[in-house]
Coordinates of C-alpha atoms (C1' of nucleotides) in Angstrom, one line a residue:
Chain P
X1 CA 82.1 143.5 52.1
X2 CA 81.0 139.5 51.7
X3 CA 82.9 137.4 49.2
X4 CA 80.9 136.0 46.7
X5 CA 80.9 132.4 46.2
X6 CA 79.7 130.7 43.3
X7 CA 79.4 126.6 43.2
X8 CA 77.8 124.1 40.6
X9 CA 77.8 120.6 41.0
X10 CA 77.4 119.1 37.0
X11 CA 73.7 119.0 35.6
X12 CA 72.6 115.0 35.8
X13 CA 71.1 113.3 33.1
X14 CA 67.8 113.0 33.0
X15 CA 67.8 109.4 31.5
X16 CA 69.3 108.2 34.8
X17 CA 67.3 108.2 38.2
X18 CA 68.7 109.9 41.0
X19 CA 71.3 107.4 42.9
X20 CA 73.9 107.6 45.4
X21 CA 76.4 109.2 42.9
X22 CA 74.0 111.9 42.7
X23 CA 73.3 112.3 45.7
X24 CA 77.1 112.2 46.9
X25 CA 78.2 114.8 44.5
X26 CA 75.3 117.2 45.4
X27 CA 75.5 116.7 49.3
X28 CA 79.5 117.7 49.3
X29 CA 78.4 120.9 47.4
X30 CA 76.0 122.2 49.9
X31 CA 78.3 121.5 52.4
X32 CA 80.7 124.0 51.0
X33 CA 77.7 126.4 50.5
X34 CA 76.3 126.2 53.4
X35 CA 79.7 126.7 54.9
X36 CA 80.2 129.8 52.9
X37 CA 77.1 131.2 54.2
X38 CA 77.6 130.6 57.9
X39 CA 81.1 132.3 56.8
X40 CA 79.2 135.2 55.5
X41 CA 80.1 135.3 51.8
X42 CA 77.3 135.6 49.3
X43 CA 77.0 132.5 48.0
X44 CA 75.2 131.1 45.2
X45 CA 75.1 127.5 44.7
X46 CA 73.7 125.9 41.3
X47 CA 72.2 122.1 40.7
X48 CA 69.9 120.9 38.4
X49 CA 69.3 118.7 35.4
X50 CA 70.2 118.1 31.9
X51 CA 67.6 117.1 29.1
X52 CA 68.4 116.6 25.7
X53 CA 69.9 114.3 23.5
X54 CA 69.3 111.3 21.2
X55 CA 69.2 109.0 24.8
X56 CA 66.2 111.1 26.6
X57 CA 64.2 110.9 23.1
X58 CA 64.7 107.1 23.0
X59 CA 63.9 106.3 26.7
X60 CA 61.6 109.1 26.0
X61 CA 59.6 106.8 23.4
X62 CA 60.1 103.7 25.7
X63 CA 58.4 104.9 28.2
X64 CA 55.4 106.3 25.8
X65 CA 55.9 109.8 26.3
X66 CA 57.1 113.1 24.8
X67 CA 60.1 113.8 25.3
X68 CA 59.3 117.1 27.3
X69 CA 56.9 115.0 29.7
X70 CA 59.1 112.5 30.2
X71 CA 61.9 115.3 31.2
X72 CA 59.5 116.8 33.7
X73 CA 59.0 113.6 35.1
X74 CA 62.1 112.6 35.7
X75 CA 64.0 116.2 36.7
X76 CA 61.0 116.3 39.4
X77 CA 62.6 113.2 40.2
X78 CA 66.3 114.9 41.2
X79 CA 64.4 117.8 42.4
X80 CA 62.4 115.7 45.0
X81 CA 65.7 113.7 46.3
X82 CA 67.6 116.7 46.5
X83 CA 64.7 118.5 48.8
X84 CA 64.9 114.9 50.5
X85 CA 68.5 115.4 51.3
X86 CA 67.9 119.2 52.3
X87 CA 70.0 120.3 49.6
X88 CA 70.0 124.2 49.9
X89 CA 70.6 125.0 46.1
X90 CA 69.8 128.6 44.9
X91 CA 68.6 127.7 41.8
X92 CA 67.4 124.3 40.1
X93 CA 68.7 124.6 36.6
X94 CA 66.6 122.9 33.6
X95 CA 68.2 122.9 30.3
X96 CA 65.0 122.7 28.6
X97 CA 64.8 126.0 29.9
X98 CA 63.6 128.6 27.7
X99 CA 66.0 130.8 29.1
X100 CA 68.7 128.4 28.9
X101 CA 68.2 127.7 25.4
X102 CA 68.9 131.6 24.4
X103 CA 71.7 131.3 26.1
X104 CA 73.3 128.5 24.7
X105 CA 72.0 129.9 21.2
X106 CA 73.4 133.1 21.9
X107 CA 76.9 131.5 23.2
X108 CA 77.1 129.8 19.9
X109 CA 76.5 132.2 17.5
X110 CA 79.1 134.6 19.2
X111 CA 81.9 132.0 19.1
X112 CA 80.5 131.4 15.8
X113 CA 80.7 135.4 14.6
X114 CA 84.6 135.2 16.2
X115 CA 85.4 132.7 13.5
X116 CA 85.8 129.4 16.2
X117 CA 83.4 127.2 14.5
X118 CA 83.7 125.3 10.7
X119 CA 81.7 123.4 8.6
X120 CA 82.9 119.7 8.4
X121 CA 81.9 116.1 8.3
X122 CA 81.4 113.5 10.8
X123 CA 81.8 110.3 9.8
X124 CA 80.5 107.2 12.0
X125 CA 79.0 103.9 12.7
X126 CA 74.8 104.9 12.2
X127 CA 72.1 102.1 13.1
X128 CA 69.4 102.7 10.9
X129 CA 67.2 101.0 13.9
X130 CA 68.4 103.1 16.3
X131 CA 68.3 106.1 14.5
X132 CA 71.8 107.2 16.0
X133 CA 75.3 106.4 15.9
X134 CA 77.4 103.9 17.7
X135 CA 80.6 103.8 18.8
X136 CA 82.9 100.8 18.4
X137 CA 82.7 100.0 21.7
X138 CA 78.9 99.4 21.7
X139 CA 79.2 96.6 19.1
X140 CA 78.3 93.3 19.8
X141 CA 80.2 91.1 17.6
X142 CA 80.4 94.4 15.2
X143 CA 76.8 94.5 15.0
X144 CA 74.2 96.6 16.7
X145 CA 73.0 94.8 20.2
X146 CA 69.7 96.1 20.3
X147 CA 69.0 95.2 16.4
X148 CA 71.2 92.9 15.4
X149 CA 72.5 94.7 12.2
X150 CA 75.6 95.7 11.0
X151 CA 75.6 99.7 11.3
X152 CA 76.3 101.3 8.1
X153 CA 79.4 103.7 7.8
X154 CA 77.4 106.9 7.6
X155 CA 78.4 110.6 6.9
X156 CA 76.8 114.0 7.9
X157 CA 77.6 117.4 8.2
X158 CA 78.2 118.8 11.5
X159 CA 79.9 121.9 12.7
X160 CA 83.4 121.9 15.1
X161 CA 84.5 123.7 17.5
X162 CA 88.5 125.0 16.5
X163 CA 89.6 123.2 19.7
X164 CA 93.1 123.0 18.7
X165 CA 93.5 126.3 18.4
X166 CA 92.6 127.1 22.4
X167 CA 94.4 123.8 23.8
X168 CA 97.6 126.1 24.2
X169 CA 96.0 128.7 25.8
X170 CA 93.7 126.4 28.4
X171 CA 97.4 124.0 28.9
X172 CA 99.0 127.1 30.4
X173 CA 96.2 127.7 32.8
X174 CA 95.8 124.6 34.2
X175 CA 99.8 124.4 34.4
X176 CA 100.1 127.9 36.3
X177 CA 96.7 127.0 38.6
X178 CA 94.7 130.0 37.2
X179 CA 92.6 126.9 36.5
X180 CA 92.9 125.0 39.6
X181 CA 92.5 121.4 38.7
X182 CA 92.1 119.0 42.3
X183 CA 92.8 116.6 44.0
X184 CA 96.9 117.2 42.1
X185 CA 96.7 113.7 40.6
X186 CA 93.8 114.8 38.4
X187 CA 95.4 117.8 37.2
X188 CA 98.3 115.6 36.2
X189 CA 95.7 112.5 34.6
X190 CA 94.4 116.1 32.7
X191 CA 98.1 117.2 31.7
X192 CA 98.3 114.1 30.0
X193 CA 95.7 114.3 27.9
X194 CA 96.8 117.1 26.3
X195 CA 100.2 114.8 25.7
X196 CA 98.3 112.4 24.3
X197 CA 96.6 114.7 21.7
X198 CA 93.3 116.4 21.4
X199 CA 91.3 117.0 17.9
X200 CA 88.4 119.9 17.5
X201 CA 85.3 118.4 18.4
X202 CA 81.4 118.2 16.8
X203 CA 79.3 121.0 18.2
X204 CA 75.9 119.9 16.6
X205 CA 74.4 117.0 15.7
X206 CA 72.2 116.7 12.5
X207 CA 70.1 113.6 12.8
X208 CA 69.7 114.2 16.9
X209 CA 66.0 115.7 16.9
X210 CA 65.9 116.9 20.9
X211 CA 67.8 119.2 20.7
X212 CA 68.6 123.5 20.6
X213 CA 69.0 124.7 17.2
X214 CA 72.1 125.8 16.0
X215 CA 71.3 129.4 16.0
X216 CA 73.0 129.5 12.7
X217 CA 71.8 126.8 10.8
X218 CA 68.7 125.6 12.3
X219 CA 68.8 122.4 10.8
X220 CA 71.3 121.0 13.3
X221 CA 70.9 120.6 16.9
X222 CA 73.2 121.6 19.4
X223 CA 75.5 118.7 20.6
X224 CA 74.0 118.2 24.4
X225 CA 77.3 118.3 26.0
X226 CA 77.6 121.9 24.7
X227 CA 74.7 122.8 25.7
X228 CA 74.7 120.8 28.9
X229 CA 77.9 122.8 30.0
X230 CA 76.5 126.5 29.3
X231 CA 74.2 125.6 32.2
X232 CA 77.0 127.6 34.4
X233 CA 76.2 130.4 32.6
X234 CA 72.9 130.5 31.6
X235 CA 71.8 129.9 35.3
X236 CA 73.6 133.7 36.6
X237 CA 72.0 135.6 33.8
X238 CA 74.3 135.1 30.9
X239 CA 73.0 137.4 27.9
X240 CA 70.3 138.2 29.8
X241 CA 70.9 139.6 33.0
X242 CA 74.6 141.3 33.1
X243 CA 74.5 142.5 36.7
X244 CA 73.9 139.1 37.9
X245 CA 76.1 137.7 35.4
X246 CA 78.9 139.9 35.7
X247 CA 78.3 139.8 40.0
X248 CA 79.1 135.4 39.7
X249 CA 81.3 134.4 37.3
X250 CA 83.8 133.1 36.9
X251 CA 82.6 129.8 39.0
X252 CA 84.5 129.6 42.3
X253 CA 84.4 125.9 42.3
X254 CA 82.7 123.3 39.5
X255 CA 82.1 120.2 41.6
X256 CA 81.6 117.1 40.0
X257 CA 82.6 113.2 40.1
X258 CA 86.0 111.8 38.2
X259 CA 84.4 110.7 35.0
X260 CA 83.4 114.1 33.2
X261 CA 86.8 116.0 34.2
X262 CA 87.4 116.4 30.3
X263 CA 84.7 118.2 29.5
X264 CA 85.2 120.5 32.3
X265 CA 89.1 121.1 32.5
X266 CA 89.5 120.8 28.6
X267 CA 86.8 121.5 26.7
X268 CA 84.3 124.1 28.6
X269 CA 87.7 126.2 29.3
X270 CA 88.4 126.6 25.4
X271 CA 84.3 127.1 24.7
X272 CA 85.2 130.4 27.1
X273 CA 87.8 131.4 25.9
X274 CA 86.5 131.9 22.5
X275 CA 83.3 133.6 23.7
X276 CA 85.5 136.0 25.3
X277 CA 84.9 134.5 28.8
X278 CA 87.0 133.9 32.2
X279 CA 87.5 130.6 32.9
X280 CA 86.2 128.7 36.2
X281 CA 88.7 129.2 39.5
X282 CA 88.5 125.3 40.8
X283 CA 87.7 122.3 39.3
X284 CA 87.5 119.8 41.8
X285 CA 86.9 115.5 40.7
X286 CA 86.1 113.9 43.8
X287 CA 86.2 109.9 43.5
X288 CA 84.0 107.4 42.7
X289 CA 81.5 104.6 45.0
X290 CA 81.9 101.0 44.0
X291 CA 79.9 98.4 45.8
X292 CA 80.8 95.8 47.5
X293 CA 84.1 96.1 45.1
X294 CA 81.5 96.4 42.2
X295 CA 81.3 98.6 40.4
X296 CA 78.1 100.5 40.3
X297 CA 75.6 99.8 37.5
X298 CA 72.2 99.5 36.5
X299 CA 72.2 96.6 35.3
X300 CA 74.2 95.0 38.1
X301 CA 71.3 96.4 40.5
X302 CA 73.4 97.0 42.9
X303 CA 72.2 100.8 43.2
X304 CA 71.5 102.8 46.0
X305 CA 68.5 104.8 46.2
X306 CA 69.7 108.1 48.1
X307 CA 66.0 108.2 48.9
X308 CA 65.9 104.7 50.8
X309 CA 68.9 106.0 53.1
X310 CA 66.6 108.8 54.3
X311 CA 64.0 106.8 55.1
X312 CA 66.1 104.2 56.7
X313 CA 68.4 106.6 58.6
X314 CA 67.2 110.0 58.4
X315 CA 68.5 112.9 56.3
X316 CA 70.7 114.0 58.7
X317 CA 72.6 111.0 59.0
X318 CA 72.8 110.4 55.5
X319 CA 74.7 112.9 54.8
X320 CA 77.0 111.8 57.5
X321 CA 77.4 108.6 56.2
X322 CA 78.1 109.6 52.9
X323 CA 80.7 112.0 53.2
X324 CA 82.5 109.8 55.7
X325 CA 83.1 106.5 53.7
X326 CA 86.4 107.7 52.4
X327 CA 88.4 110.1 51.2
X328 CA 86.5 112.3 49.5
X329 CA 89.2 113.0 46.4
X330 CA 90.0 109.3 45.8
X331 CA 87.7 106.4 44.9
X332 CA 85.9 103.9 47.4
X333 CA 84.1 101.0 48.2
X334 CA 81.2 101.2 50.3
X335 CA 79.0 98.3 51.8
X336 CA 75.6 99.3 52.7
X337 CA 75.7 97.1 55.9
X338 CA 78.2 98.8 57.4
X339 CA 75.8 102.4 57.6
X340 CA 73.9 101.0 60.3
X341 CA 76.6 100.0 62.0
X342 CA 78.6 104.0 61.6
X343 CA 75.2 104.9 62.3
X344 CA 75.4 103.8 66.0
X345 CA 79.1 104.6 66.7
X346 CA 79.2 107.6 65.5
X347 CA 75.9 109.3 65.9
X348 CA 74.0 107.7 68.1
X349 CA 76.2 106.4 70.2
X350 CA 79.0 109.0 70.0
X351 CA 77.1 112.4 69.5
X352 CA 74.1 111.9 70.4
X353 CA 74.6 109.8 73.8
X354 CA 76.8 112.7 74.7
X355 CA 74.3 115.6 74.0
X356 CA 72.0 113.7 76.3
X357 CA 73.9 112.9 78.9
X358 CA 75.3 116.7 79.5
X359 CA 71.6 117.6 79.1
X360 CA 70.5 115.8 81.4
X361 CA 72.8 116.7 84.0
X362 CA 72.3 120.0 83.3
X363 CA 68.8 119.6 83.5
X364 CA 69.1 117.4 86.7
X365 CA 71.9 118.7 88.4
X366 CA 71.2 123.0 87.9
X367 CA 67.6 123.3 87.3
X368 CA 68.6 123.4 84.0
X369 CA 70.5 126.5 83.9
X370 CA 73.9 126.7 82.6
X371 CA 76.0 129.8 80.9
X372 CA 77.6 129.4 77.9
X373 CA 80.8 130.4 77.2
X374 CA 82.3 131.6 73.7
X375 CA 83.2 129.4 70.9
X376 CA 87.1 127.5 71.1
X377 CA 89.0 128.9 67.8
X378 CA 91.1 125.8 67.8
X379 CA 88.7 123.1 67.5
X380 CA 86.6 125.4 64.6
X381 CA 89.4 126.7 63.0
X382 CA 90.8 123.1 62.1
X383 CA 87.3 122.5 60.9
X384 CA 87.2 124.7 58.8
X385 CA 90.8 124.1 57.4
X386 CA 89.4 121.0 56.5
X387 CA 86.5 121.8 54.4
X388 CA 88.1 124.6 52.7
X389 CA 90.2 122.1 51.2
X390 CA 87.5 119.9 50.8
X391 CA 88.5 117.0 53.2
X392 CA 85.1 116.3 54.6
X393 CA 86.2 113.2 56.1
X394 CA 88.7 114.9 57.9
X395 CA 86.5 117.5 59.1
X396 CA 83.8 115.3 60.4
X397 CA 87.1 113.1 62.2
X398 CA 88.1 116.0 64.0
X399 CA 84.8 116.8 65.4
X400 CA 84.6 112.7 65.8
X401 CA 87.5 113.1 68.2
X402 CA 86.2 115.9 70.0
X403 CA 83.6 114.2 71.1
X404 CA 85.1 111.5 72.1
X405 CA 87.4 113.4 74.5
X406 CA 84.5 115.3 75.7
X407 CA 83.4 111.7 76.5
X408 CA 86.3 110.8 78.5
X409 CA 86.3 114.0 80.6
X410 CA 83.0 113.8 82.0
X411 CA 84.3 110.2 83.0
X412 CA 86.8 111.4 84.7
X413 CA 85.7 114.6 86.3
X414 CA 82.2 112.6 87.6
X415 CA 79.4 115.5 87.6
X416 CA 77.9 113.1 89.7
X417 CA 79.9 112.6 92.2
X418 CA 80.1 116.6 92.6
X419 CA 76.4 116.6 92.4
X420 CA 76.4 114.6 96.0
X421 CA 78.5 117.5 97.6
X422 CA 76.5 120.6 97.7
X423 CA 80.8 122.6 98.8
X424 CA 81.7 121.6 94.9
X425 CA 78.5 122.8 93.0
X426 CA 80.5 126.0 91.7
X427 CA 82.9 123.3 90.5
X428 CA 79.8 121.3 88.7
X429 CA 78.3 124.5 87.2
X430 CA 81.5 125.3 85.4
X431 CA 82.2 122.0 84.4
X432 CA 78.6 121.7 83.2
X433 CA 78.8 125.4 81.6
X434 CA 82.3 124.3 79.5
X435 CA 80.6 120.9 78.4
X436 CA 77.4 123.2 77.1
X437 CA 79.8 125.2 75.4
X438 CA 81.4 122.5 73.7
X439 CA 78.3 121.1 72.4
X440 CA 77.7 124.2 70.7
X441 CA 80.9 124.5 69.1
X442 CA 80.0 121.1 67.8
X443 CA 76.6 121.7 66.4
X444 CA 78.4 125.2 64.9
X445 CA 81.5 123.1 63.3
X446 CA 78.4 120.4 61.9
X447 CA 75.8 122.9 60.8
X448 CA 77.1 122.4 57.1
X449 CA 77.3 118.6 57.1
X450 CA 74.1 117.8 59.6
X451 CA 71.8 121.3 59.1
X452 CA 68.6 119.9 60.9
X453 CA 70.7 118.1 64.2
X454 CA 73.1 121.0 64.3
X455 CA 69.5 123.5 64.6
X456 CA 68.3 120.8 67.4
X457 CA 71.3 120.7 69.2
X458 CA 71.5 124.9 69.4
X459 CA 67.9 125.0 70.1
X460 CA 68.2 122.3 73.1
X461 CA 71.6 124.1 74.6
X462 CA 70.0 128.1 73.8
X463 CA 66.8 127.3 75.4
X464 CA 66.0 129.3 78.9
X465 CA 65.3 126.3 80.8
X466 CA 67.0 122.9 79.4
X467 CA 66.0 119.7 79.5
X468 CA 67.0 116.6 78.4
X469 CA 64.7 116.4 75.2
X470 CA 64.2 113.2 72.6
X471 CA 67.4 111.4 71.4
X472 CA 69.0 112.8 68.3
X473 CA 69.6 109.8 66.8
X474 CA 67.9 106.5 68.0
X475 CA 69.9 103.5 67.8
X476 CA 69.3 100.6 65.0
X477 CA 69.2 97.3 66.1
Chain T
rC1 C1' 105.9 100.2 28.1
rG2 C1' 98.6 103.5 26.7
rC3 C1' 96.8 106.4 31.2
rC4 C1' 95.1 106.7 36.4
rG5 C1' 94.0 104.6 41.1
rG6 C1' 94.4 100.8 44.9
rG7 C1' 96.9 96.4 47.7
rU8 C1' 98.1 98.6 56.0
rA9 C1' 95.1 94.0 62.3
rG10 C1' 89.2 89.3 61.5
rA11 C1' 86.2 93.3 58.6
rG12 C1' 86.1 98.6 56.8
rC13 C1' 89.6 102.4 56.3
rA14 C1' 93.4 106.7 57.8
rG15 C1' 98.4 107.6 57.7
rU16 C1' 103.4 110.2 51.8
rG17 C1' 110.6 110.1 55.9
rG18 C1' 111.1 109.8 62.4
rC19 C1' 108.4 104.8 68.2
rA20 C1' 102.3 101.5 62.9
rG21 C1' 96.8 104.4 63.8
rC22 C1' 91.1 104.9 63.7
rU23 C1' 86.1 102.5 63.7
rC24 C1' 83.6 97.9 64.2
rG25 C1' 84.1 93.1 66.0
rC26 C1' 86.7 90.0 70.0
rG27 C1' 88.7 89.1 75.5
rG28 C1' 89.1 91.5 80.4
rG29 C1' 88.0 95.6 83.8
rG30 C1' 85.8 100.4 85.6
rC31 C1' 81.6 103.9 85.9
rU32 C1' 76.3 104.7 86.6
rC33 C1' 75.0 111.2 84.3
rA34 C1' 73.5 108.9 79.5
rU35 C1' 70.3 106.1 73.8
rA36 C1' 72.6 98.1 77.2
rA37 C1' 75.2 104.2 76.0
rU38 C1' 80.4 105.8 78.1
rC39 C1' 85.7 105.1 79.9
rC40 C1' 90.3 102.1 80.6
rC41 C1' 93.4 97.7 79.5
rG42 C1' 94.5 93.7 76.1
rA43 C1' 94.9 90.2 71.9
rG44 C1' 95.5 90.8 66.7
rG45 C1' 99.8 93.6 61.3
rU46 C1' 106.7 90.3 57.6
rC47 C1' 102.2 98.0 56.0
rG48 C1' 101.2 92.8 48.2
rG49 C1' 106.6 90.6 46.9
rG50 C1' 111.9 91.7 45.8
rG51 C1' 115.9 95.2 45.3
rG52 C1' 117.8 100.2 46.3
rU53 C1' 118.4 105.5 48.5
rU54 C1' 118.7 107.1 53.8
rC55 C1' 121.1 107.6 60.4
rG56 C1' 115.9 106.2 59.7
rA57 C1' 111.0 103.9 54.5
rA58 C1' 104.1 102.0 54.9
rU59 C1' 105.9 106.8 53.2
rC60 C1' 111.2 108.3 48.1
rC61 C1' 113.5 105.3 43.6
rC62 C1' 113.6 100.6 40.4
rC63 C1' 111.5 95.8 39.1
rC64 C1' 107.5 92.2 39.6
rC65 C1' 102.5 90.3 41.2
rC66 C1' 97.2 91.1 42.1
rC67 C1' 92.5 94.1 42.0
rG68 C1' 89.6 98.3 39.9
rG69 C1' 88.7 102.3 36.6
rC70 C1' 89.6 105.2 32.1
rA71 C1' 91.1 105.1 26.8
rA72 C1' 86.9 111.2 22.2
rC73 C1' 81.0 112.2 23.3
rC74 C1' 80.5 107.9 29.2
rA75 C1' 76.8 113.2 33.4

RNA sequence: CGCCGGGUAGAGCAGUGGCAGCUCGCGGGGCUCAUAAUCCCGAGGUCGGGGGUUCGAAUCCCCCCCCGGCAACCA
C-alpha cells in the first residue's frame, strides 16, 4: 500500500506579483512531491492564491477594477509562473472559491457552536481616508502617509478567537514534535513566543468589505488570515467531500518562508484544535533571499522576476539555481550575476559536457550500443537522505560530486585510447556501459529538481541506437 | 539584557570537537572523447576580536565589535 503524502506551500497574496520568493518556496515543494511520487506514495501537493482583504480592495480600486477582476488577473498571474516553472501542483487553490468560502464558513460556525469564539472590541488607529486601520508602525510622524491626517482612535466590534485557552495544548505539541517545527532554531524562535505571551486574537473584521461573512453574524467579514489558513482544508474536501478529506489530512508538511511561521505553528494549530481537528505533521520555515545584501523590496526594485530567469536560463536551470544558493533552512544573499556564472560550471559545463561526451563515445566508439546496468544504491540513497530532510543543496552537491568524479575517470581510463586497440574493446564497452549507467542514476537522483533534463537525459541513454544529440545546456557567454 | 540569524581564501558559500573545504577567478601543466569543455598541480585564510573549557575549538562556554531580520495581523 502507497503512503500518502500531502504538501502545501502558503497561499500568496494576490496584491503582490509573483517574484523570486514565490517562486523559491513553490519550486522546493514540488521537489519534495515530485520526489514522493517517483517514491511511489500518493501524493497530493497544494499551491495557490489568497484574495481578500482590505489591501486587494484598495489596489483593487487603484488599478480601476473590481475587486473579483482584479483577483483573477492577478492569481492567473501565479498560475502562469508556476506552469512557467513546471510546478506539478494537484490543485491550484483560490480562496475566492465558492467552495472555499463554505468551508471557511462552516469552520467558523463550528468553532463558534463549541463556545471558542466571543463578542469583543477592537480598538485601533482608523484613517478615515484609508478606510482601514493602521498600525503604529505605519505612521509617519504619527500621521497617516498616504493622507496626511492624524488617524482617529477608533472602536468596533469584532469577534476573537479564545486563543489562550488552546496555547497550552498547541505548546506541548510543538515541545514533544507531534508538531514538528524545522529547521530546530525555528521551533526554539516559536517556543519563545509563547514565553513572551500571546493574547486571543480578532477573527473578523467589520469595516473590511472583501471579505467571507461571518456565518454568524453576516455583518462582519472574516479576518483574511483566517480564512487564508483554511485553504489546507478546504482544498481536500473539508465539509464537503469526507473521503477525500478524511484520505489527506493532517498535512504531511506545510512549506512556507520564515516570516509567517506564527500563523502556522501558533495560531492555525489552536483554530484545529477547537474545530476538533489533527494538527499538521511538519512545519518547515525555509530562509529568506536578500539581494545584493538588500533586502528584497518593492520599492527598492531590486526584485526578481521568476519569469525572467526562465527566459534567460531555461526552467530547468532555474530551479537549479535556486535551490543551490544556500542552505535552504537559513537565510541568503544571492547576486543575480553570479547565475550565469553556476549556470556554466555546474550545468553546462559539469553535467551537460559530461552527458555529451559519454554519448558521443558511445555513439562513436559502439555503434551506439551500450547495456545498462542497474542503479548504485549508494549514490541514490544519499540523495534521497538529503531531500527527505529537506537539504536540497546538499542533495544537488552530492550529485555535483558525482559528476565530477565521473569526469575524472574517463580522464584517466582514456576510452580513446582503448578505442585505437581493437584487443581492449570488451574493456571500452564496459567502461562505456558503467558510465551510461551512471548517467542514469544521475538523471533518476535529478528528476525532482530538473524534471524536463532528467526526461532528456533517460530518453538520450534508453534509446535503441544513441547518439550524441543537442547540448543540454548551452553555455552563456 | 527584547528575540533570531550571520561575520571562514580576491568574490560567493559549505563545514557544529579531531590534519581548514567547495565553486568561480588567478598562475602553471596534462588530455583531445566532449559545449575553448575536462583532468592535475600551485598561490591565496591570525575561520570578526578577546578570554575560557579540552589532549585537541571555526565548531562548546563567557564578554565585546560589526551586519541583517523580526518585535500581534507583515503571505
Amino acid at each position: 500500500m502507497s503512503k500518502k503524502f500531502y504538501i502545501t506551500t502558503p497561499i500568496y497574496y494576490v496584491n503582490d506579483k509573483p517574484h523570486i520568493g514565490h517562486a523559491y518556496t513553490t519550486i522546493a515543494a514540488d521537489v519534495l512531491a515530485r520526489y514522493h511520487r517517483q517514491k511511489g506514495d500518493d501524493v497530493f501537493f497544494l499551491t495557490g492564491t489568497d484574495e481578500h482583504g482590505a489591501k486587494v480592495a484598495e489596489s483593487a480600486q487603484k488599478a480601476g477594477l473590481v475587486p473579483q477582476e482584479f483577483c483573477d488577473q492577478t492569481s492567473a498571474l501565479f498560475r502562469d509562473a508556476f506552469k512557467n516553472l513546471n510546478i506539478s501542483n494537484d490543485y491550484y487553490i483560490r480562496t475566492t472559491d465558492k467552495r472555499h468560502q463554505l468551508t471557511v464558513q462552516k469552520f467558523l460556525q463550528k468553532v463558534y457552536d463549541h463556545g471558542d469564539i466571543y463578542e469583543g472590541v477592537y480598538e485601533g488607529l482608523y484613517c478615515v481616508g484609508c478606510e482601514k486601520f493602521l498600525t503604529e508602525k505605519e505612521l509617519v510622524d504619527g500621521l497617516c502617509p498616504d493622507h496626511k491626517a492624524a488617524p482617529q482612535q477608533v472602536k468596533e466590534k469584532n469577534y476573537f478567537f479564545k486563543l489562550k485557552k488552546y496555547l497550552p495544548k498547541v505548546q506541548e505539541l510543538i515541545s514533544e514534535d507531534i508538531i514538528k517545527i524545522l529547521p530546530a532554531n525555528k521551533k526554539n524562535e516559536v517556543l519563545g513566543l509563547f514565553r513572551q505571551g500571546l493574547e486571543d486574537f480578532s477573527v473578523s473584521r467589520e469595516k473590511v468589505t472583501w471579505g467571507i461573512p461571518l456565518p454568524f453574524d453576516k455583518k462582519q467579514n472574516t479576518y483574511v488570515w483566517v480564512d487564508a489558513l483554511q485553504n489546507y482544508i478546504s482544498a481536500i474536501g473539508y465539509g464537503d467531500d469526507e473521503t477525500a478529506f478524511t484520505k489527506w489530512w493532517p498535512a504531511d508538511v506545510h512549506l512556507m518562508a520564515r516570516e509567517i511561521i506564527k500563523f502556522h505553528a501558533i495560531f492555525w494549530p489552536a483554530l484545529l484544535l477547537a474545530a476538533g481537528l489533527e494538527t499538521p505533521k511538519i512545519i518547515y520555515a525555509h530562509g529568506f533571499f536578500s539581494l545584493d545584501g538588500k533586502k528584497m523590496s518593492k520599492s527598492l526594485g531590486n526584485v526578481i522576476d521568476p519569469n525572467e530567469l526562465v527566459k534567460k536560463f531555461g526552467v530547468d536551470a532555474t530551479r537549479y539555481l535556486l535551490l543551490t544558493q544556500f542552505p535552504f533552512g537559513q537565510d541568503g544573499d544571492i547576486k543575480e550575476s553570479l547565475f550565469a556564472e553556476k549556470y556554466n560550471a555546474d550545468l553546462a559545463n559539469n553535467l551537460g559536457n559530461l552527458v555529451s561526451r559519454v554519448l558521443n563515445m558511445v555513439e562513436k566508439y559502439c555503434a551506439g550500443q551500450s547495456d545498462r546496468e542497474v542503479a548504485s544504491p549508494i549514490l541514490l540513497d544519499g540523495i534521497s537522505q538529503a531531500i527527505e530532510s529537506l537539504q536540497f543543496e546538499q542533495a544537488l552537491k552530492q550529485v555535483r560530486e558525482a559528476l565530477t568524479s565521473a569526469n575524472l575517470l574517463i580522464d584517466q581510463t582514456k576510452p580513446w585510447d582503448l578505442a585505437k586497440e581493437p584487443a581492449k574493446k570488451k574493456e571500452l564497452d564496459k567502461l562505456l556501459a558503467g558510465l551510461v549507467s551512471f548517467l542514469y542514476d544521475i538523471a533518476t537522483a535529478l528528476l525532482p529538481f530538473m524534471p524536463s533534463t532528467s526526461e532528456k537525459i533517460m530518453g538520450y541513454l534508453s534509446s535503441a541506437r544513441i547518439i550524441k544529440g543537442e547540448p543540454l545546456f548551452k553555455r552563456i557567454t
